Structures are given as C-alpha cells and as structure tokens.
Coordinates of C-alpha atoms in Angstrom, one line a residue:
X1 CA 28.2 -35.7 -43.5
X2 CA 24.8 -35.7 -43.6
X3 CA 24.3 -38.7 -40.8
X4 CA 26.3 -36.0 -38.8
X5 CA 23.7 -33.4 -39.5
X6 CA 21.2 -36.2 -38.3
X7 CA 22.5 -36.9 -35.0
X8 CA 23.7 -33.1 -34.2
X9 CA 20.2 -32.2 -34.5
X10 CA 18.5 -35.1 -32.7
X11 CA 21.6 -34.0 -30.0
X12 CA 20.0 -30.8 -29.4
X13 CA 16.5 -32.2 -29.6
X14 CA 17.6 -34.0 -26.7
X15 CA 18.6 -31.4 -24.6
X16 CA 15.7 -29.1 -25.0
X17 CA 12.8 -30.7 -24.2
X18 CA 10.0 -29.1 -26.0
X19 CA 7.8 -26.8 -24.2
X20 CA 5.8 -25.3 -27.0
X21 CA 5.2 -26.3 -30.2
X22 CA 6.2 -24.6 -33.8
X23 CA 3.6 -22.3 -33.5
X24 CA 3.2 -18.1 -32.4
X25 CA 0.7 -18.5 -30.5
X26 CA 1.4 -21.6 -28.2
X27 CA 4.9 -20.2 -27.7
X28 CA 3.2 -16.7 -26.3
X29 CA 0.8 -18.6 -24.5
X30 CA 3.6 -20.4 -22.4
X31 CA 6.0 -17.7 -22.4
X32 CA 3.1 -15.3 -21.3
X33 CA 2.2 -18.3 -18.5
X34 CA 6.0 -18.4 -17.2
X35 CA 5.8 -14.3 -16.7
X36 CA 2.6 -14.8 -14.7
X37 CA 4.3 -17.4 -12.6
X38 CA 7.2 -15.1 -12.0
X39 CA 5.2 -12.2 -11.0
X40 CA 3.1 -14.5 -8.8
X41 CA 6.6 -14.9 -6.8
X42 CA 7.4 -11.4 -7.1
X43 CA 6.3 -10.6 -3.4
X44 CA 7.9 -13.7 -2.0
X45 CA 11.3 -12.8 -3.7
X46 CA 11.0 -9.0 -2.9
X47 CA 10.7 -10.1 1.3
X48 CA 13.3 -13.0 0.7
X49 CA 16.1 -11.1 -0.6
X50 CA 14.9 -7.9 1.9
X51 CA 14.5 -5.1 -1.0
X52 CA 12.9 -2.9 0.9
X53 CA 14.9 0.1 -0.7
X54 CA 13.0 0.1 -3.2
X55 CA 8.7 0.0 -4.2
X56 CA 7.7 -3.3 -5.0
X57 CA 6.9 -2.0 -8.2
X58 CA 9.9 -1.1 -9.2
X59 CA 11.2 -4.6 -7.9
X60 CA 8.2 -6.1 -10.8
X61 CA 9.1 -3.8 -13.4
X62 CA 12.7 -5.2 -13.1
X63 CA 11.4 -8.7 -13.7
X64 CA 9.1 -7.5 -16.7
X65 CA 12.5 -6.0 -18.2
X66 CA 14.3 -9.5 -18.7
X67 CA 11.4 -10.5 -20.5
X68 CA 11.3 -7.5 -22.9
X69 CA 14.9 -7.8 -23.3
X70 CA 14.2 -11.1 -24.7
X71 CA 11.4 -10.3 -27.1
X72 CA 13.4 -10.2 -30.2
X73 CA 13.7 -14.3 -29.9
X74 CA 12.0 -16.2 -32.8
X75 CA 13.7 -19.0 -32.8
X76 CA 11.4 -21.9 -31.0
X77 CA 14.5 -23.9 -29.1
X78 CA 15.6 -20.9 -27.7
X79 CA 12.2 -19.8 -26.3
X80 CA 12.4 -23.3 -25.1
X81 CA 15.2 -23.2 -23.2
X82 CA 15.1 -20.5 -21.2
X83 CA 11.1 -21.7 -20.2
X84 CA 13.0 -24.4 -18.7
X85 CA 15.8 -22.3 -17.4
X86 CA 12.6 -20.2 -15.3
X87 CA 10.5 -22.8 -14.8
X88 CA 13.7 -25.1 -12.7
X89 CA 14.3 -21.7 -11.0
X90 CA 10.9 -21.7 -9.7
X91 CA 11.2 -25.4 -8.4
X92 CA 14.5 -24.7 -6.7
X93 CA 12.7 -21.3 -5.2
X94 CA 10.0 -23.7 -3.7
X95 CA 12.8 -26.3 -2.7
X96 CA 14.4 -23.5 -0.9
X97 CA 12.8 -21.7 1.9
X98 CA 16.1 -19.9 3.1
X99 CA 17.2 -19.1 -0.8
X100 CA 20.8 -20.0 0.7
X101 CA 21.8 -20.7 -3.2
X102 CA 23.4 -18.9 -5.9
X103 CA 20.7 -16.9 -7.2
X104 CA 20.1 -15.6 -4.1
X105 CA 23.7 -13.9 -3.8
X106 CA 23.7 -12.9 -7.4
X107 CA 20.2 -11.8 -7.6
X108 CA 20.8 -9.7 -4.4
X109 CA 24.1 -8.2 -5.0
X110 CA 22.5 -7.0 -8.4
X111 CA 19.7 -5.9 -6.7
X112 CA 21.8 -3.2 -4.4
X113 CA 23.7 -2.1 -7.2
X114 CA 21.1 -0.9 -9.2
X115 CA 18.0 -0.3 -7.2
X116 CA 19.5 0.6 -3.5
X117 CA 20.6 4.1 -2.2
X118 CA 21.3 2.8 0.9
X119 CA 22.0 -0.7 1.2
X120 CA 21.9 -1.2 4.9
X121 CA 18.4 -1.3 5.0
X122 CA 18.5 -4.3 2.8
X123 CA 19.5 -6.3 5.9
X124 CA 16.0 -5.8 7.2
X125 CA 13.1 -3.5 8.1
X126 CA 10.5 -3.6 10.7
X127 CA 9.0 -0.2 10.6
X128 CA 7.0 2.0 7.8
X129 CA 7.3 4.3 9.9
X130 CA 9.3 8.0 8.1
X131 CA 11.0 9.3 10.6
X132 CA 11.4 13.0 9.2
X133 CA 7.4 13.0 8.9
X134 CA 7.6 12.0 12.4
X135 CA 9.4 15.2 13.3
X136 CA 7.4 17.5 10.9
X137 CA 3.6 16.5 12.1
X138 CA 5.1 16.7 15.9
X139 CA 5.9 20.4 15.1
X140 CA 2.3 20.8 13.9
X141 CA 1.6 19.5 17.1
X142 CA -0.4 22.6 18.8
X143 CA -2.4 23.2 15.5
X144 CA -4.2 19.9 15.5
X145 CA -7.3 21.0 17.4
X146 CA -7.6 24.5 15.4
X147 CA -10.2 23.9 12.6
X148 CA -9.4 27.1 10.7
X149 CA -5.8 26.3 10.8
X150 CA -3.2 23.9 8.8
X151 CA -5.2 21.0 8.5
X152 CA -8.2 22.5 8.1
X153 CA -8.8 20.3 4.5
X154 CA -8.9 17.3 6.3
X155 CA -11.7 18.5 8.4
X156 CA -13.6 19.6 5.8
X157 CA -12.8 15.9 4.3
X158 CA -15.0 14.5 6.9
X159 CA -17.6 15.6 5.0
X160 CA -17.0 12.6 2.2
X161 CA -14.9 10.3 5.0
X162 CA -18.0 9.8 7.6
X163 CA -20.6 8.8 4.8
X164 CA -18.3 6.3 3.2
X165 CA -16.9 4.5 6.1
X166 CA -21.2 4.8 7.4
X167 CA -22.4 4.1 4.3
X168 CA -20.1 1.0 4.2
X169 CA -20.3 -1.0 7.6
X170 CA -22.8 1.4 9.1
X171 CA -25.9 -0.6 10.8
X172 CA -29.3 0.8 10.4
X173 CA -31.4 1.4 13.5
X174 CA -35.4 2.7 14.0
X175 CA -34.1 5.7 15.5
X176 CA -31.8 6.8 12.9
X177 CA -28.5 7.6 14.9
X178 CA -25.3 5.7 16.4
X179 CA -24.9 4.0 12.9
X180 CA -21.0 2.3 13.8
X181 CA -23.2 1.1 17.7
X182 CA -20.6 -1.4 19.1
X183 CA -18.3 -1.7 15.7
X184 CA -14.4 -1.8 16.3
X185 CA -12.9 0.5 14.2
X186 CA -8.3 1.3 14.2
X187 CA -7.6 4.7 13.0
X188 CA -4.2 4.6 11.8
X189 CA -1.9 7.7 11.8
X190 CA -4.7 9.6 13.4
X191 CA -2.8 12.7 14.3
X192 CA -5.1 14.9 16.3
X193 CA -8.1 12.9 16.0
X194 CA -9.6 14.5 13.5
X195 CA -11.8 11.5 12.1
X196 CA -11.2 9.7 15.5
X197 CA -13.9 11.6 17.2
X198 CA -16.4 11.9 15.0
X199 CA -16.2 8.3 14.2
X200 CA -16.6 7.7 18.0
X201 CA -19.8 10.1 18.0
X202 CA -21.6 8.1 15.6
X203 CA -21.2 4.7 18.2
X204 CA -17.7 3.1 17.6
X205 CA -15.1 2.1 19.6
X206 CA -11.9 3.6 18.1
X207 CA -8.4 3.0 18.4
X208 CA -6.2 6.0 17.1
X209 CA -2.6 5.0 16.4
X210 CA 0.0 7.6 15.6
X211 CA 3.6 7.3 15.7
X212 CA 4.3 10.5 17.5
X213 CA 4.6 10.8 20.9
X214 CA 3.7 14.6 20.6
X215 CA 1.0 14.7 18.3
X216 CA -0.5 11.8 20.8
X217 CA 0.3 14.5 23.8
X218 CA -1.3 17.4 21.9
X219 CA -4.7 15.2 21.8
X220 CA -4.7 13.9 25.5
X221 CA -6.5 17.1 26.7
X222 CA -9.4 16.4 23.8
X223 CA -9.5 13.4 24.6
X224 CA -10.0 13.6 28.4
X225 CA -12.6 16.2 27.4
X226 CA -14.7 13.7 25.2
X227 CA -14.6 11.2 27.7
X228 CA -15.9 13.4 30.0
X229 CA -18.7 15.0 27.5
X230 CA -19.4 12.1 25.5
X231 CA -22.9 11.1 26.4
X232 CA -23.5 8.5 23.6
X233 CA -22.2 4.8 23.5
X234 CA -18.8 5.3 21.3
X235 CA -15.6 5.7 22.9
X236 CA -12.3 7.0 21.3
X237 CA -8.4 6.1 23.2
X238 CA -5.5 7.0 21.7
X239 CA -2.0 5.1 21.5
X240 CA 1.3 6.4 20.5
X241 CA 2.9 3.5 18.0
X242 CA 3.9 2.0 14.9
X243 CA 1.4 0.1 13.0
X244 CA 3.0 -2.8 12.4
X245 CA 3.9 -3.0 16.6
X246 CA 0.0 -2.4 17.1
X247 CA -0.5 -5.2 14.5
X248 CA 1.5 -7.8 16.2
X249 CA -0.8 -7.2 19.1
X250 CA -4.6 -6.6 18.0
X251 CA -4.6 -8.9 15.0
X252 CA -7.6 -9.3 14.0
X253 CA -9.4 -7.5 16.6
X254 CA -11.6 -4.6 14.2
X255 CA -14.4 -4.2 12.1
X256 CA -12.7 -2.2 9.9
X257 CA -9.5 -0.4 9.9
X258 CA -9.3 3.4 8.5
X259 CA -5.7 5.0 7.2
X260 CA -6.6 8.1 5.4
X261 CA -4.4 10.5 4.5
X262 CA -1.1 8.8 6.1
X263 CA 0.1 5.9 3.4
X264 CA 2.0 8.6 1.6
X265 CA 3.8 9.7 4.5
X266 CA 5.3 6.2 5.8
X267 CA 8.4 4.7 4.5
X268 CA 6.9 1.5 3.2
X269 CA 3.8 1.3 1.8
X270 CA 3.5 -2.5 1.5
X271 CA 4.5 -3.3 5.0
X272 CA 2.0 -0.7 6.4
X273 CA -0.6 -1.9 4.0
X274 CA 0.1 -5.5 5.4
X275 CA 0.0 -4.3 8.8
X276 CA -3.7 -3.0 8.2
X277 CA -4.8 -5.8 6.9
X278 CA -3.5 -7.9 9.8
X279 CA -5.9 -5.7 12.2
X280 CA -9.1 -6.3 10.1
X281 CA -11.0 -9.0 10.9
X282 CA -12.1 -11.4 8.0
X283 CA -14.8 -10.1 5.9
X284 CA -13.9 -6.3 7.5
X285 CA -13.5 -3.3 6.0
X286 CA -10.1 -1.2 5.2
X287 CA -10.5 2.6 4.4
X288 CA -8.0 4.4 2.6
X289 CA -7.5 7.9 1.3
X290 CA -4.6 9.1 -0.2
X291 CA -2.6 11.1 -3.2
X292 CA -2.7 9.7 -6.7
X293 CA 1.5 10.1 -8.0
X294 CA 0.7 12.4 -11.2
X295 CA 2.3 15.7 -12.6
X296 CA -1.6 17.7 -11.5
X297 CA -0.8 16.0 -7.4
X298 CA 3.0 17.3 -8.0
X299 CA 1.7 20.7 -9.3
X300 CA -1.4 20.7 -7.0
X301 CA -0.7 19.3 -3.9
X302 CA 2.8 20.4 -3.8
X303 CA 4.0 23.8 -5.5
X304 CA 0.6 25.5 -5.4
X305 CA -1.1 24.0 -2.4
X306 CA 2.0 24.4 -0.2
X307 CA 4.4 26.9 -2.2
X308 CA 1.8 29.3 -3.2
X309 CA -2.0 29.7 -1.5
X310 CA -0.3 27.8 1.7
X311 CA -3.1 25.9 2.3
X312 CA -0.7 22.8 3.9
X313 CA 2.8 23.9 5.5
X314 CA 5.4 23.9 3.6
X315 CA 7.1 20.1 3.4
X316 CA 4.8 17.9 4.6
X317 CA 4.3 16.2 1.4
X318 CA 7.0 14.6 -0.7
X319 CA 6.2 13.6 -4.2
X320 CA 8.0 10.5 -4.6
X321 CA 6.1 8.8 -1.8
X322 CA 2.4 9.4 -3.6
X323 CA 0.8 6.3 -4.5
X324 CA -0.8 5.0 -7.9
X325 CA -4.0 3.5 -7.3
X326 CA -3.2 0.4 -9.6
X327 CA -0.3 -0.2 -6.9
X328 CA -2.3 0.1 -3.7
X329 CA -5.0 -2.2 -5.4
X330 CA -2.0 -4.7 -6.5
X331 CA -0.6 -5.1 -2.7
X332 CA -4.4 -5.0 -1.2
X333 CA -5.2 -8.2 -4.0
X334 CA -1.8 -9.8 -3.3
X335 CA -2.9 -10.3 0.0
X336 CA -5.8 -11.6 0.3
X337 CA -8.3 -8.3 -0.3
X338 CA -11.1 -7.3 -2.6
X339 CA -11.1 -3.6 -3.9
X340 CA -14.7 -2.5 -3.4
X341 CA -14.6 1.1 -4.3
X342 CA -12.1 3.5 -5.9
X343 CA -13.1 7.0 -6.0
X344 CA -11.7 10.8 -7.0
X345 CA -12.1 13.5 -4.6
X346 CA -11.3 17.2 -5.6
X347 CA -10.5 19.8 -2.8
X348 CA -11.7 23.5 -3.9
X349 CA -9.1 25.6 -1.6
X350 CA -11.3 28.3 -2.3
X351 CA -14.6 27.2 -0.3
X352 CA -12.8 24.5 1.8
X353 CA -14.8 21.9 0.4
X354 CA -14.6 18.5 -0.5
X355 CA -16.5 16.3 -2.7
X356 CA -16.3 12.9 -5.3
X357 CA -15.3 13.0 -9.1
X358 CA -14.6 10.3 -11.2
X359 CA -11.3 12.2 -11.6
X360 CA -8.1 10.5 -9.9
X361 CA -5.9 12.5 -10.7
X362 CA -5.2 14.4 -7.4
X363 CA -6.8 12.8 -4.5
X364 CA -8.8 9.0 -4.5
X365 CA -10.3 7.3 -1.9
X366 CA -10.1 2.8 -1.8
X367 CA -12.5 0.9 0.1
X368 CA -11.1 -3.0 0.7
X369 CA -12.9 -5.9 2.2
X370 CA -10.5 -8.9 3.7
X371 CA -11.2 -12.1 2.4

C-alpha cells in the first residue's frame, strides 16, 4: 500500500513539472509574471478575434477576471498546472498567426455572447468613425463660424489649446512671432476650424480632417477667405475624411497631430488613437483633449451643460463614449508613445472661460510624443 502511495505521487510529480517552488511568494511572483504576459497579448488577441464591440478595456478586465476567479487556489500543483496550461497557450498564440485553432472559436464565440450587442461588427471594422455624431455636428453645420453661438466653449478653449500645442513644439525666433514657422501639424475632426486657423496664423501648415461632408462645406467660404487674407507664412486646407483613410495616406507626414475634443465622439477609440499615431512622425507630438468618464462629466457635461444652462445642444455628448485618462494613456503606451503631460481643465459657463486645474474630473488635456 504504501509503495502505491510512492509511485502515485511521483506519477503526478511527473506530470506537473514544477514552475514555482513551495513557497507564497515565488508562486505570486510567477503567477503575477504569467498575468503580465497575458495582458502583454491583450491587444494582439482583442484585433485577432475582431472584438471591436467592445473597449479594449473591458476585453482586459475579462482576462483579469479568470485570474481572480482562481485566487482561492493554495494548493502549489494546481497553481502549477494551469501556469503551464497559459504559458503553452501563449506558445501556440505565437505558433499561430491566423489563430485557426480551438481557442480561437471558443474564445470568440464566448466573446459575442457576453460582450457583443451586435455581433456583425465582429467580422471587421475599418472606421472609428460614429455615424449618428456624423449627422448631429452636420446639423450644427451653419453655427460653426458664430463665436457667441453653440460652440462658443471651444473657442474660448483656444485660450489653454494655443499655448500648449506652442509651448510644446513651438520654435523660438528674435522677432517673437510665427512660433509653429514651417511645422506640419493634422487637425483631426476639426469641424469648423476652430483651432485650425489660429494654428495656421501662428506659421503652420495644417491639415483639418473631418468626417462630414457638411461641416467641411460650411468652412469652405472661411477658408477661401483666409487664403485670400492670410498674409503670414501658415497655410490651413481642409479635407472631408476618416482618420484612419487619411492615415493610410500621410503616414508619417506631421510634426505633430492635434485631436481635441473629437475622441469621445468616434466609435473606436483605439483605432482612431492608432490612426494618429500613424500620422506623427517619430519623435512628434500628439495633442489630445477630451472628457474624463466620471459621475461630475455625466452630471456636468451632460444634464446641466446640455439639459439645463444649454451651453452645448442637446445630444451631442453621450456618456458612455467618455474616456478615462488611464485608458487613453494605456493604448498611447501600447503603441509605442510616451505620455508627457496630463492636465485638468475646468470650463466656468458663467464667464466662458477656460483654464488648468489639477482636477480631472471633467475635462483633461494629454500631450504624447512617438517614440
């Protein structure tokens, strides 16, 4: 009986080959290592098996869960064994560029189940483009050029937006003016222009990309105008189109590529934020300002700033699609970025003025330099 003990235990020994040994803290060290590794695939996996349906994220959270679900294990051959189980998964991922094996039907069908409300778009996405925002800014279409009217904020934001993107890639000169002389700079969802001139009065050569064809129409006459007026070196043309089309086309063509207050309007943040980056040359800088995803920017920005004082029309945000800092930082990091600056701005509706506050709670601005 007891040789049978013997060789049933040295059985088992076999089969799980020992990964840590019998102690706490080398068995969290390599079970903490294996979670690193999986999150380091999290991006791969999340484009592989096309879950665009839902926020990356989410898609990492999901991964975190299996390894919470796990954490009552004590026992040291068990811990073992599904290390190996993960780390043989990884090496059959790597193996596997086309992920033609059973995980990848599993993993996916799971995936729509419980993640997807619309499991069509799984099959693949090319656009972060939203096209209901598309259809609500193209409405606002004759108000972009009124600076007492709807978006009259994001005038006033120039105040804070024009220092930082000078104070950041600006060049100094002995007479003081045309700081951005000869830089490149893509404003993405640039609506009327709002930034884009200004930015072209101070010396740069801007792009301005918007995916509606109306809003681009509204802006031809002020842009005709400032071709015609401009007297100073900068130049500002505007282009009706998707991001990630105007990526495929101008990689790596700017200094530095602005998209400020349009990431929480597109449909996916990480392809847009990819798209960007693509633009930038190396070593340029990406300017983004946005809405932080808190109960004050649901209150805020939503039921009192469009519901009650009216200070933005009515529908143009949607909660949901706000953005936590940590998350933009994560997909700017994950590919191949360095967050330079992360600020708080607060808005006082009541003066129409803008200014910085180590307060994110509402509105933040990111500055991001490609690697």
């Amino acid at each position: 009986m007891a040789i049978g003990m013997i060789r049933t235990t040295t059985a088992i020994t076999r089969e799980v080959v020992p990964i840590v040994s019998a102690n706490k803290t080398q068995s969290r060290a390599n079970v903490l290592a294996v979670y690193k590794e999986m999150q380091r695939y999290a991006p791969e996996l999340y484009r592989e098996f096309h879950l665009e349906d839902m926020p990356l994220s989410v898609f990492r959270a999901a991964l975190k869960k299996q390894y919470t679900d796990n954490a009552h294990l004590t026992d040291f051959r068990v811990i073992d064994r599904k290390i190996a189980e993960c780390r043989r998964m990884f090496a059959e991922l790597g193996k596997s560029a086309c992920c033609t094996c059973k995980f990848h039907r599993v993993f996916l069908e799971s995936a729509k189940r419980r993640f997807c409300t619309n499991p069509k778009r799984l099959q693949s996405q090319q656009t972060s483009v939203d096209g209901s925002d598309v259809k609500t800014f193209a409405k606002l279409s004759p108000d972009w050029t009124k600076e007492d009217g709807p978006f009259k904020a994001l005038y006033s934001m120039n105040r804070l937006r024009l220092p930082l993107i000078v104070d950041t890639i600006g060049r100094k000169s002995e007479q003081g003016h045309d700081p951005l002389l000869g830089l490149h700079i893509a404003d993405i969802g640039c609506g009327g222009g709002i930034l884009t001139f200004p930015l072209a009065r101070l010396g740069a050569h801007v792009q301005a990309v918007d995916a509606s064809a109306d809003v681009i129409a509204s802006v031809k006459e002020a842009e005709n105008c400032f071709r015609h007026e401009n007297r100073g070196s900068g130049k500002a043309t505007f282009k009706c189109s998707s991001v990630e089309d105007f990526a495929t086309k101008n990689a790596g063509k700017f200094d530095a590529v602005v998209a400020s207050e349009i990431i929480e309007h597109v449909a996916d943040v990480e392809l847009f934020v990819e798209s960007c980056i693509q633009l930038v040359r190396k070593n340029g800088a990406l300017f983004f300002t946005t809405i932080n995803k808190t109960i004050a920017s649901r209150v805020m920005a939503i039921w009192i700033a469009e519901r009650i004082l009216g200070i933005v029309p009515p529908g143009i945000h949607n909660w949901s699609k706000f953005i936590e800092p940590k998350f933009l930082r994560m997909i700017l990091e994950e590919n191949g970025c360095s967050v330079r600056l992360l600020h708080g701005m607060i808005y006082n509706p009541l003066t129409n003025n803008w200014s910085w506050s180590r307060n994110m709670l509402m509105n933040y601005a990111l500055v991001a330099i490609k690697n």
